[in-house]
């Protein structure tokens, strides 16, 4: 056998899915066991890989969810030439009104508001003055909203992670193919300065043949998780109901790009392990009053989850998640090949046989040659806008550019589904004592084609 992929048979997959039945819901189990079947069937409506946007000089944008993220992204959309925000939706009217004022202050026409409850987004989706709908709502809403957008003829941009279950990942893929609308997971970290520069260096062959990557979301969110606003209203609950990697995409998105995932390689299978769960509870004891209902919650999610992914080409990726421990922010962002290695936080490089011997060096000397053209051209503006060091603006600018010029997007529904899948797959593996679980081939065989 050439690589690990063939070592896990379909029978093993079904067996392991059945074992997981004790802890996973039946729906998820079914989704897991149909994945392998679906992945070998050609798409009935054709792939959307390489599908170009229809070019347009003005891009009319609707936004669903103007909480912390949606409101934060609004100025980025407003700063791109040709973008008009025509409609906003949120269950909290004040948030929409505030966002509407921001839009008016920027000299744009005031958008229509949809504030009549949790399904009013369906009315926004039906409008005929919207080309693209950006979705920045709690995770459980991403898929119903993206599906409604696409079914109403709009391209969808969904926040991270794109979905919660594998079944939902497939729903996005199927709907994008059926409706011929793009569904883009808005993974801003793929547009970070270092990430784009390293991608250029990878493509130029500086690291040789890629062997291994490391990715993570290490972010102390304990205080935010217990707030009585914004993410504190919903993001703690998955820690009660799920045990695995709840937020895999920020770290994995860029590493997937370095490795040409869905463009010559693909994630094949994953094993995952969760630590004990004590840190969130300990924080709560210290900071939350004894009579708060939050004190009754029982946290199931291990404080640190570590997964290993094997790719079809035999590469490995270590993927970690922790938001409940006192850690300094880190996405690791490591790529290692036959000729050298890059590791972020802080950014450093080492090349085999380099002058000065075996020690880390910084990126500076490579900047003139490998800094990404997008950062070269609009980096200053992006930094001024802020938003995670400017990468939010670069992402929005680039997506709007693709829509304006009628290009295919950098990331499509298959990419979003693939980097989201370690969420539910890690839960399955953890529930089965770290057993290997197969990734669905969302591209249905097209991953072999380079782009
Ligand atoms: N890419 C990034 O760097 C980044 C950063 C932060 C958050 N996020 C993602 O953005 C999303 C939103 O996170 P947030 O921090 O803004 O959370 P938030 O709670 O501050 O905002 C969510 C908003 O959605 C609204 N909402 C909830 N249900 C709704 C419904 N049915 N219809 C309309 N509006 C509804 C809420 O009222 C709220 O205003 C999440 O998916 C999160 O993971 C991404």
Tab-separated table of C-alpha atoms and ligand atoms in Angstrom:
chain	number	residue	atom	x	y	z
A	1	UNK	CA	0.000	0.000	0.000
A	2	UNK	CA	1.378	3.355	-1.041
A	3	UNK	CA	-0.149	5.509	1.655
A	4	UNK	CA	-2.279	5.303	4.781
A	5	UNK	CA	-5.492	6.075	2.941
A	6	UNK	CA	-6.069	2.537	1.781
A	7	UNK	CA	-5.551	1.114	5.235
A	8	UNK	CA	-8.979	2.197	6.411
A	9	UNK	CA	-11.572	0.220	4.521
A	10	UNK	CA	-15.162	1.241	3.979
A	11	UNK	CA	-16.110	-1.593	6.352
A	12	UNK	CA	-13.914	-0.072	9.056
A	13	UNK	CA	-15.570	3.246	8.500
A	14	UNK	CA	-19.063	1.836	8.942
A	15	UNK	CA	-17.919	-0.205	11.934
A	16	UNK	CA	-16.364	2.841	13.568
A	17	UNK	CA	-19.428	4.924	12.764
A	18	UNK	CA	-21.584	2.268	14.403
A	19	UNK	CA	-19.383	2.277	17.509
A	20	UNK	CA	-19.778	5.998	17.720
A	21	UNK	CA	-23.550	5.535	17.841
A	22	UNK	CA	-23.477	5.346	21.604
A	23	UNK	CA	-22.429	8.949	21.875
A	24	UNK	CA	-23.362	10.560	18.574
A	25	UNK	CA	-26.878	11.306	17.390
A	26	UNK	CA	-28.419	9.082	14.736
A	27	UNK	CA	-28.504	11.890	12.195
A	28	UNK	CA	-24.786	12.442	12.430
A	29	UNK	CA	-24.184	8.714	12.227
A	30	UNK	CA	-26.178	8.455	9.045
A	31	UNK	CA	-24.345	11.416	7.623
A	32	UNK	CA	-21.038	9.744	8.414
A	33	UNK	CA	-22.002	6.452	6.846
A	34	UNK	CA	-23.377	7.992	3.638
A	35	UNK	CA	-20.325	10.142	3.111
A	36	UNK	CA	-18.202	7.468	1.475
A	37	UNK	CA	-21.070	6.520	-0.867
A	38	UNK	CA	-21.717	10.082	-1.919
A	39	UNK	CA	-18.093	10.889	-2.450
A	40	UNK	CA	-17.718	8.395	-5.280
A	41	UNK	CA	-20.819	9.553	-7.141
A	42	UNK	CA	-20.366	12.284	-9.741
A	43	UNK	CA	-22.246	15.466	-8.976
A	44	UNK	CA	-25.671	15.359	-10.685
A	45	UNK	CA	-25.455	19.067	-11.499
A	46	UNK	CA	-21.728	19.433	-12.162
A	47	UNK	CA	-18.881	20.780	-10.122
A	48	UNK	CA	-18.523	24.456	-9.225
A	49	UNK	CA	-14.722	24.222	-9.214
A	50	UNK	CA	-13.471	27.058	-11.398
A	51	UNK	CA	-16.992	28.464	-11.909
A	52	UNK	CA	-16.625	32.170	-12.623
A	53	UNK	CA	-18.754	34.904	-11.128
A	54	UNK	CA	-20.801	36.816	-13.665
A	55	UNK	CA	-18.894	40.124	-13.995
A	56	UNK	CA	-20.620	43.243	-12.622
A	57	UNK	CA	-19.508	46.799	-11.973
A	58	UNK	CA	-21.634	47.188	-8.843
A	59	UNK	CA	-21.884	44.492	-6.181
A	60	UNK	CA	-24.988	44.669	-4.037
A	61	UNK	CA	-24.419	43.104	-0.644
A	62	UNK	CA	-26.862	41.942	2.033
A	63	UNK	CA	-25.573	41.183	5.523
A	64	UNK	CA	-27.208	38.758	7.954
A	65	UNK	CA	-25.940	39.242	11.490
A	66	UNK	CA	-24.492	42.601	12.474
A	67	UNK	CA	-23.097	41.589	15.858
A	68	UNK	CA	-19.404	41.880	16.705
A	69	UNK	CA	-18.151	40.331	13.481
A	70	UNK	CA	-20.795	41.600	11.043
A	71	UNK	CA	-20.508	45.175	12.325
A	72	UNK	CA	-16.716	44.876	12.308
A	73	UNK	CA	-16.675	43.741	8.681
A	74	UNK	CA	-19.086	46.414	7.487
A	75	UNK	CA	-16.426	49.163	7.020
A	76	UNK	CA	-14.356	46.742	4.937
A	77	UNK	CA	-17.217	46.247	2.493
A	78	UNK	CA	-17.934	49.991	2.439
A	79	UNK	CA	-14.290	50.745	1.611
A	80	UNK	CA	-14.294	48.732	-1.625
A	81	UNK	CA	-15.230	50.616	-4.798
A	82	UNK	CA	-18.509	49.541	-6.359
A	83	UNK	CA	-19.917	47.859	-3.252
A	84	UNK	CA	-23.378	48.848	-2.064
A	85	UNK	CA	-24.918	47.439	1.122
A	86	UNK	CA	-28.576	47.158	0.213
A	87	UNK	CA	-30.008	45.157	3.132
A	88	UNK	CA	-29.227	44.218	6.716
A	89	UNK	CA	-30.785	41.623	8.983
A	90	UNK	CA	-30.446	40.929	12.688
A	91	UNK	CA	-32.842	39.767	15.380
A	92	UNK	CA	-31.711	42.755	17.452
A	93	UNK	CA	-33.158	45.867	15.819
A	94	UNK	CA	-30.719	48.293	17.465
A	95	UNK	CA	-27.757	46.520	15.901
A	96	UNK	CA	-29.286	46.956	12.451
A	97	UNK	CA	-30.103	50.594	13.118
A	98	UNK	CA	-26.521	51.257	14.277
A	99	UNK	CA	-25.113	49.566	11.192
A	100	UNK	CA	-27.521	51.506	9.000
A	101	UNK	CA	-26.177	54.741	10.495
A	102	UNK	CA	-22.588	53.682	9.796
A	103	UNK	CA	-23.554	53.095	6.170
A	104	UNK	CA	-25.327	56.434	5.869
A	105	UNK	CA	-22.366	58.233	7.492
A	106	UNK	CA	-20.068	56.708	4.885
A	107	UNK	CA	-22.187	58.478	2.269
A	108	UNK	CA	-24.058	55.409	1.053
A	109	UNK	CA	-27.805	54.964	0.605
A	110	UNK	CA	-29.477	53.577	3.738
A	111	UNK	CA	-30.135	49.824	3.392
A	112	UNK	CA	-33.455	48.071	4.029
A	113	UNK	CA	-33.699	46.404	7.429
A	114	UNK	CA	-34.990	42.945	8.315
A	115	UNK	CA	-35.533	42.758	12.043
A	116	UNK	CA	-38.684	40.670	12.437
A	117	UNK	CA	-37.425	37.590	14.204
A	118	UNK	CA	-35.172	34.665	13.487
A	119	UNK	CA	-36.557	33.771	10.071
A	120	UNK	CA	-36.746	37.262	8.595
A	121	UNK	CA	-33.453	36.490	6.813
A	122	UNK	CA	-35.602	34.505	4.366
A	123	UNK	CA	-37.225	37.770	3.255
A	124	UNK	CA	-33.826	39.412	2.806
A	125	UNK	CA	-32.761	36.456	0.656
A	126	UNK	CA	-35.806	36.915	-1.588
A	127	UNK	CA	-34.978	40.508	-2.555
A	128	UNK	CA	-33.926	41.250	-6.103
A	129	UNK	CA	-31.408	43.978	-5.229
A	130	UNK	CA	-28.736	41.685	-3.753
A	131	UNK	CA	-25.902	39.787	-5.470
A	132	UNK	CA	-23.964	38.532	-2.453
A	133	UNK	CA	-25.057	37.732	1.097
A	134	UNK	CA	-22.519	37.821	3.930
A	135	UNK	CA	-23.542	35.724	6.944
A	136	UNK	CA	-22.061	36.505	10.375
A	137	UNK	CA	-24.435	34.758	12.770
A	138	UNK	CA	-23.972	31.996	15.407
A	139	UNK	CA	-22.700	28.704	13.960
A	140	UNK	CA	-26.040	26.853	13.937
A	141	UNK	CA	-27.501	29.443	11.575
A	142	UNK	CA	-24.747	29.413	8.938
A	143	UNK	CA	-26.094	26.587	6.798
A	144	UNK	CA	-29.829	27.442	6.777
A	145	UNK	CA	-28.902	31.014	5.852
A	146	UNK	CA	-26.340	30.139	3.162
A	147	UNK	CA	-28.748	27.614	1.643
A	148	UNK	CA	-31.571	30.196	1.580
A	149	UNK	CA	-29.217	32.715	-0.054
A	150	UNK	CA	-28.158	30.301	-2.794
A	151	UNK	CA	-31.686	29.002	-3.398
A	152	UNK	CA	-32.732	32.600	-3.981
A	153	UNK	CA	-30.022	33.102	-6.588
A	154	UNK	CA	-27.432	34.870	-4.431
A	155	UNK	CA	-23.794	33.985	-3.847
A	156	UNK	CA	-23.146	33.355	-0.166
A	157	UNK	CA	-20.189	34.262	2.040
A	158	UNK	CA	-20.396	32.473	5.340
A	159	UNK	CA	-18.365	33.071	8.483
A	160	UNK	CA	-16.226	30.370	10.039
A	161	UNK	CA	-16.731	27.501	10.574
A	162	UNK	CA	-19.043	27.052	7.571
A	163	UNK	CA	-21.085	24.310	9.250
A	164	UNK	CA	-21.410	22.215	12.393
A	165	UNK	CA	-22.054	18.688	11.040
A	166	UNK	CA	-20.893	16.677	8.022
A	167	UNK	CA	-24.467	16.528	6.809
A	168	UNK	CA	-24.501	20.317	6.765
A	169	UNK	CA	-21.183	20.413	4.876
A	170	UNK	CA	-22.772	18.252	2.191
A	171	UNK	CA	-25.858	20.466	2.170
A	172	UNK	CA	-23.663	23.437	1.261
A	173	UNK	CA	-21.855	21.482	-1.465
A	174	UNK	CA	-25.062	20.058	-2.942
A	175	UNK	CA	-26.863	23.412	-2.889
A	176	UNK	CA	-23.940	25.267	-4.453
A	177	UNK	CA	-23.780	22.700	-7.250
A	178	UNK	CA	-27.547	22.617	-7.796
A	179	UNK	CA	-28.076	26.377	-7.767
A	180	UNK	CA	-24.764	27.228	-9.522
A	181	UNK	CA	-24.119	29.828	-6.822
A	182	UNK	CA	-20.881	30.075	-4.900
A	183	UNK	CA	-20.732	29.510	-1.168
A	184	UNK	CA	-17.477	30.894	0.164
A	185	UNK	CA	-16.335	30.394	3.713
A	186	UNK	CA	-14.837	33.745	4.673
A	187	UNK	CA	-11.553	32.398	6.088
A	188	UNK	CA	-9.724	35.658	6.639
A	189	UNK	CA	-6.561	33.951	7.933
A	190	UNK	CA	-5.869	32.739	4.391
A	191	UNK	CA	-5.299	36.438	3.588
A	192	UNK	CA	-2.880	37.219	6.424
A	193	UNK	CA	0.407	38.901	5.460
A	194	UNK	CA	2.603	35.994	6.537
A	195	UNK	CA	0.242	33.366	5.173
A	196	UNK	CA	0.157	34.910	1.697
A	197	UNK	CA	3.912	35.444	1.628
A	198	UNK	CA	4.577	31.877	2.760
A	199	UNK	CA	2.130	30.625	0.134
A	200	UNK	CA	4.245	32.404	-2.485
A	201	UNK	CA	7.392	30.835	-1.054
A	202	UNK	CA	5.789	27.386	-1.058
A	203	UNK	CA	4.773	27.836	-4.688
A	204	UNK	CA	8.286	28.969	-5.582
A	205	UNK	CA	9.573	25.693	-4.116
A	206	UNK	CA	11.610	27.209	-1.266
A	207	UNK	CA	10.502	24.551	1.203
A	208	UNK	CA	10.988	21.688	-1.275
A	209	UNK	CA	8.450	18.907	-1.197
A	210	UNK	CA	5.988	19.519	1.620
A	211	UNK	CA	5.874	16.870	4.332
A	212	UNK	CA	4.128	18.243	7.397
A	213	UNK	CA	2.058	21.186	8.637
A	214	UNK	CA	0.838	22.394	12.015
A	215	UNK	CA	-2.184	24.574	12.613
A	216	UNK	CA	-4.155	25.727	15.609
A	217	UNK	CA	-6.675	28.012	17.165
A	218	UNK	CA	-5.166	28.810	20.540
A	219	UNK	CA	-7.047	31.782	21.946
A	220	UNK	CA	-8.034	32.444	25.534
A	221	UNK	CA	-11.768	33.159	25.190
A	222	UNK	CA	-12.764	32.348	28.785
A	223	UNK	CA	-13.929	35.828	29.632
A	224	UNK	CA	-15.800	36.289	26.334
A	225	UNK	CA	-17.512	32.897	26.682
A	226	UNK	CA	-19.126	33.976	29.950
A	227	UNK	CA	-20.259	37.451	28.847
A	228	UNK	CA	-23.959	38.304	28.766
A	229	UNK	CA	-23.670	39.658	25.243
A	230	UNK	CA	-22.349	38.755	21.803
A	231	UNK	CA	-20.666	35.327	21.691
A	232	UNK	CA	-21.292	34.782	25.404
A	233	UNK	CA	-24.936	34.228	24.424
A	234	UNK	CA	-24.199	31.160	22.289
A	235	UNK	CA	-20.558	30.137	21.965
A	236	UNK	CA	-20.271	28.470	25.397
A	237	UNK	CA	-23.041	25.958	24.633
A	238	UNK	CA	-21.059	23.787	22.194
A	239	UNK	CA	-18.683	23.193	25.117
A	240	UNK	CA	-21.638	21.533	26.878
A	241	UNK	CA	-22.778	19.368	23.965
A	242	UNK	CA	-19.662	18.609	21.886
A	243	UNK	CA	-16.159	17.258	22.469
A	244	UNK	CA	-13.659	17.873	19.696
A	245	UNK	CA	-12.199	20.758	17.707
A	246	UNK	CA	-14.947	23.392	17.662
A	247	UNK	CA	-13.084	25.915	15.499
A	248	UNK	CA	-10.669	24.258	13.072
A	249	UNK	CA	-10.619	26.645	10.121
A	250	UNK	CA	-8.398	29.601	11.102
A	251	UNK	CA	-5.290	27.468	11.464
A	252	UNK	CA	-6.113	24.840	8.882
A	253	UNK	CA	-7.245	27.144	6.040
A	254	UNK	CA	-3.760	28.483	5.228
A	255	UNK	CA	-2.052	25.096	5.695
A	256	UNK	CA	-4.612	23.563	3.306
A	257	UNK	CA	-3.630	26.213	0.758
A	258	UNK	CA	0.097	25.530	1.169
A	259	UNK	CA	-0.623	21.839	0.550
A	260	UNK	CA	-2.877	22.417	-2.479
A	261	UNK	CA	-5.744	20.649	-0.769
A	262	UNK	CA	-8.500	20.010	-3.348
A	263	UNK	CA	-5.976	20.991	-6.051
A	264	UNK	CA	-3.760	17.917	-6.125
A	265	UNK	CA	-3.980	16.669	-2.549
A	266	UNK	CA	-6.811	16.152	-0.088
A	267	UNK	CA	-7.445	15.427	3.575
A	268	UNK	CA	-7.793	11.671	3.819
A	269	UNK	CA	-8.358	10.710	7.440
A	270	UNK	CA	-8.051	12.086	10.947
A	271	UNK	CA	-7.435	10.885	14.484
A	272	UNK	CA	-8.296	13.091	17.410
A	273	UNK	CA	-7.814	13.246	21.151
A	274	UNK	CA	-9.292	15.611	23.723
A	275	UNK	CA	-7.798	16.457	27.076
A	276	UNK	CA	-9.784	16.501	30.290
A	277	UNK	CA	-12.236	19.350	30.703
A	278	UNK	CA	-11.478	21.405	33.798
A	279	UNK	CA	-10.302	24.862	32.834
A	280	UNK	CA	-13.620	26.418	31.832
A	281	UNK	CA	-15.230	25.109	35.038
A	282	UNK	CA	-12.376	26.436	37.163
A	283	UNK	CA	-12.650	29.871	35.544
A	284	UNK	CA	-16.398	29.876	36.206
A	285	UNK	CA	-15.940	29.036	39.882
A	286	UNK	CA	-13.726	32.085	40.207
A	287	UNK	CA	-15.637	34.613	38.121
A	288	UNK	CA	-19.329	33.710	37.946
A	289	UNK	CA	-21.695	34.243	40.912
A	290	UNK	CA	-22.837	31.087	42.702
A	291	UNK	CA	-26.510	31.696	41.881
A	292	UNK	CA	-25.952	32.134	38.116
A	293	UNK	CA	-27.619	29.482	35.896
A	294	UNK	CA	-24.215	29.232	34.157
A	295	UNK	CA	-23.017	27.393	37.274
A	296	UNK	CA	-25.317	24.467	36.377
A	297	UNK	CA	-23.676	23.800	33.002
A	298	UNK	CA	-21.466	20.735	32.630
A	299	UNK	CA	-18.636	21.173	30.145
A	300	UNK	CA	-17.968	18.163	28.005
A	301	UNK	CA	-15.451	19.597	25.537
A	302	UNK	CA	-11.864	18.762	26.446
A	303	UNK	CA	-9.875	21.915	27.183
A	304	UNK	CA	-7.363	21.076	24.464
A	305	UNK	CA	-8.146	19.007	21.411
A	306	UNK	CA	-5.349	17.665	19.226
A	307	UNK	CA	-6.000	16.008	15.874
A	308	UNK	CA	-3.676	14.498	13.294
A	309	UNK	CA	-4.687	14.582	9.646
A	310	UNK	CA	-3.144	12.409	6.948
A	311	UNK	CA	-3.424	13.615	3.369
A	312	UNK	CA	-3.811	11.466	0.272
A	313	UNK	CA	-0.215	12.315	-0.687
A	314	UNK	CA	0.985	11.056	2.685
A	315	UNK	CA	1.563	14.431	4.379
A	316	UNK	CA	0.634	14.970	8.005
A	317	UNK	CA	-0.979	17.924	9.795
A	318	UNK	CA	-1.200	18.501	13.534
A	319	UNK	CA	-4.293	20.546	14.371
A	320	UNK	CA	-5.076	21.963	17.822
A	321	UNK	CA	-7.899	23.856	19.477
A	322	UNK	CA	-8.133	25.499	22.853
A	323	UNK	CA	-10.195	28.507	23.883
A	324	UNK	CA	-10.568	27.688	27.567
A	325	UNK	CA	-6.990	27.702	28.868
A	326	UNK	CA	-4.635	30.554	29.768
A	327	UNK	CA	-2.588	30.569	26.570
A	328	UNK	CA	-1.140	33.326	24.425
A	329	UNK	CA	-2.700	33.645	20.979
A	330	UNK	CA	-1.235	31.205	18.443
A	331	UNK	CA	-2.306	29.651	15.144
A	332	UNK	CA	1.106	27.885	14.831
A	333	UNK	CA	1.009	28.136	11.009
A	334	UNK	CA	3.918	25.756	10.423
A	335	UNK	CA	4.921	24.258	7.112
A	336	UNK	CA	7.813	21.845	6.791
A	337	UNK	CA	9.341	20.358	3.654
A	338	UNK	CA	12.485	18.724	2.341
A	339	UNK	CA	14.296	22.074	2.103
A	340	UNK	CA	13.148	24.045	5.123
A	341	UNK	CA	10.490	25.122	7.552
A	342	UNK	CA	8.369	28.167	8.408
A	343	UNK	CA	6.772	28.652	11.827
A	344	UNK	CA	4.689	31.608	12.927
A	345	UNK	CA	4.129	33.274	16.347
A	346	UNK	CA	6.652	34.766	15.941
A	347	UNK	CA	7.321	34.341	12.229
A	348	UNK	CA	10.594	32.509	11.559
A	349	UNK	CA	12.287	30.464	8.879
A	350	UNK	CA	15.007	27.896	8.606
A	351	UNK	CA	16.423	26.562	5.340
A	352	UNK	CA	18.623	23.507	4.988
A	353	UNK	CA	22.279	24.514	4.553
A	354	UNK	CA	21.600	28.193	5.179
A	355	UNK	CA	24.360	30.669	5.939
A	356	UNK	CA	24.843	30.910	9.714
A	357	UNK	CA	23.902	27.300	10.388
A	358	UNK	CA	20.941	25.717	12.137
A	359	UNK	CA	18.971	28.604	13.600
A	360	UNK	CA	15.759	30.504	12.953
A	361	UNK	CA	15.936	33.621	10.765
A	362	UNK	CA	13.269	36.253	10.172
A	363	UNK	CA	11.244	36.923	7.030
A	364	UNK	CA	12.661	40.353	6.228
A	365	UNK	CA	15.195	39.473	3.591
A	366	UNK	CA	12.557	37.560	1.603
A	367	UNK	CA	9.964	40.318	1.630
A	368	UNK	CA	11.048	42.148	-1.542
A	369	UNK	CA	10.746	38.953	-3.556
A	370	UNK	CA	7.876	37.079	-1.938
A	371	UNK	CA	5.557	39.630	-0.336
A	372	UNK	CA	2.197	38.941	-1.944
A	373	UNK	CA	1.175	41.448	-4.662
A	374	UNK	CA	-2.134	42.106	-2.886
A	375	UNK	CA	-0.255	43.190	0.241
A	376	UNK	CA	2.266	45.126	-1.839
A	377	UNK	CA	-0.495	47.052	-3.584
A	378	UNK	CA	-3.116	47.622	-0.905
A	379	UNK	CA	-1.335	46.554	2.292
A	380	UNK	CA	-1.036	50.090	3.594
A	381	UNK	CA	-4.745	50.725	3.182
A	382	UNK	CA	-5.528	47.330	4.714
A	383	UNK	CA	-3.383	48.032	7.776
A	384	UNK	CA	-5.062	51.397	8.210
A	385	UNK	CA	-8.473	49.745	8.137
A	386	UNK	CA	-7.308	47.302	10.804
A	387	UNK	CA	-9.437	44.174	11.196
A	388	UNK	CA	-6.992	41.440	12.278
A	389	UNK	CA	-3.969	43.343	11.016
A	390	UNK	CA	-5.588	44.145	7.671
A	391	UNK	CA	-6.355	40.642	6.467
A	392	UNK	CA	-10.119	41.196	6.737
A	393	UNK	CA	-9.923	44.036	4.246
A	394	UNK	CA	-7.610	42.093	1.906
A	395	UNK	CA	-10.102	39.199	1.925
A	396	UNK	CA	-13.116	41.406	1.196
A	397	UNK	CA	-11.239	43.411	-1.437
A	398	UNK	CA	-10.109	40.247	-3.215
A	399	UNK	CA	-13.551	38.614	-3.159
A	400	UNK	CA	-15.213	41.771	-4.464
A	401	UNK	CA	-12.513	41.995	-7.142
A	402	UNK	CA	-13.304	38.424	-8.241
A	403	UNK	CA	-17.003	39.290	-8.415
A	404	UNK	CA	-16.404	42.534	-10.284
A	405	UNK	CA	-14.052	41.020	-12.832
A	406	UNK	CA	-15.930	37.758	-13.277
A	407	UNK	CA	-13.169	35.506	-11.908
A	408	UNK	CA	-13.562	32.255	-10.011
A	409	UNK	CA	-13.222	32.786	-6.241
A	410	UNK	CA	-9.968	31.785	-4.502
A	411	UNK	CA	-11.881	29.462	-2.169
A	412	UNK	CA	-15.030	27.577	-3.087
A	413	UNK	CA	-17.614	25.480	-1.295
A	414	UNK	CA	-15.364	22.389	-1.367
A	415	UNK	CA	-12.607	24.271	0.460
A	416	UNK	CA	-15.017	25.573	3.077
A	417	UNK	CA	-16.466	22.089	3.649
A	418	UNK	CA	-13.027	20.439	3.789
A	419	UNK	CA	-11.545	22.714	6.445
A	420	UNK	CA	-14.798	22.720	8.421
A	421	UNK	CA	-15.069	18.902	8.455
A	422	UNK	CA	-12.401	18.374	11.175
A	423	UNK	CA	-14.996	19.817	13.583
A	424	UNK	CA	-17.472	16.929	13.357
A	425	UNK	CA	-14.788	14.383	12.411
A	426	UNK	CA	-12.781	15.153	15.546
A	427	UNK	CA	-15.938	14.628	17.615
A	428	UNK	CA	-16.424	11.219	15.987
A	429	UNK	CA	-12.828	10.205	16.544
A	430	UNK	CA	-12.801	11.387	20.174
A	431	UNK	CA	-16.054	9.501	20.809
A	432	UNK	CA	-14.419	6.318	19.516
A	433	UNK	CA	-11.248	6.476	21.583
A	434	UNK	CA	-9.301	8.381	18.895
A	435	UNK	CA	-10.149	5.944	16.076
A	436	UNK	CA	-9.352	7.081	12.520
A	437	UNK	CA	-12.253	8.637	10.628
A	438	UNK	CA	-12.291	9.269	6.895
A	439	UNK	CA	-12.836	12.681	5.350
A	440	UNK	CA	-15.590	12.833	2.773
A	441	UNK	CA	-14.309	13.740	-0.683
A	442	UNK	CA	-16.480	16.799	-1.166
A	443	UNK	CA	-14.965	17.352	-4.633
A	444	UNK	CA	-16.151	13.884	-5.727
A	445	UNK	CA	-12.794	12.969	-7.224
A	446	UNK	CA	-11.886	16.377	-8.671
A	447	UNK	CA	-9.275	17.046	-5.964
A	448	UNK	CA	-6.681	15.321	-8.148
A	449	UNK	CA	-6.765	18.118	-10.700
A	450	UNK	CA	-4.317	20.936	-10.088
A	451	UNK	CA	-5.566	24.493	-10.478
B	1	LIG	N1	-13.327	35.322	10.859
B	1	LIG	C1	-13.122	35.845	12.044
B	1	LIG	O1	-12.038	36.325	12.364
B	1	LIG	C2	-14.235	35.849	13.032
B	1	LIG	C3	-14.149	36.630	14.178
B	1	LIG	C4	-15.243	36.641	15.062
B	1	LIG	C5	-16.358	35.864	14.770
B	1	LIG	N2	-16.393	35.115	13.656
B	1	LIG	C6	-17.593	34.333	13.319
B	1	LIG	O2	-18.632	35.258	13.014
B	1	LIG	C7	-19.888	34.719	13.433
B	1	LIG	C8	-20.583	35.718	14.342
B	1	LIG	O3	-19.794	35.932	15.473
B	1	LIG	P1	-19.921	37.262	16.331
B	1	LIG	O4	-18.710	37.360	17.138
B	1	LIG	O5	-20.320	38.395	15.479
B	1	LIG	O6	-21.145	36.872	17.273
B	1	LIG	P2	-22.268	37.874	17.840
B	1	LIG	O7	-23.087	37.091	18.792
B	1	LIG	O8	-21.626	39.140	18.312
B	1	LIG	O9	-23.114	38.232	16.550
B	1	LIG	C9	-24.043	37.367	15.981
B	1	LIG	C10	-25.214	38.191	15.508
B	1	LIG	O10	-26.159	37.349	14.855
B	1	LIG	C11	-27.454	37.767	15.246
B	1	LIG	N3	-28.398	36.670	15.019
B	1	LIG	C12	-28.544	35.520	15.733
B	1	LIG	N4	-29.510	34.773	15.196
B	1	LIG	C13	-29.977	35.451	14.114
B	1	LIG	C14	-30.995	35.183	13.153
B	1	LIG	N5	-31.706	34.060	13.158
B	1	LIG	N6	-31.231	36.120	12.200
B	1	LIG	C15	-30.515	37.266	12.166
B	1	LIG	N7	-29.538	37.569	13.049
B	1	LIG	C16	-29.273	36.649	14.005
B	1	LIG	C17	-27.295	38.162	16.698
B	1	LIG	O11	-28.337	39.004	17.152
B	1	LIG	C18	-25.950	38.871	16.670
B	1	LIG	O12	-26.072	40.243	16.429
B	1	LIG	C19	-19.567	33.378	14.065
B	1	LIG	O13	-19.723	32.395	13.127
B	1	LIG	C20	-18.110	33.479	14.447
B	1	LIG	O14	-17.470	32.245	14.507
B	1	LIG	C21	-15.362	35.106	12.779
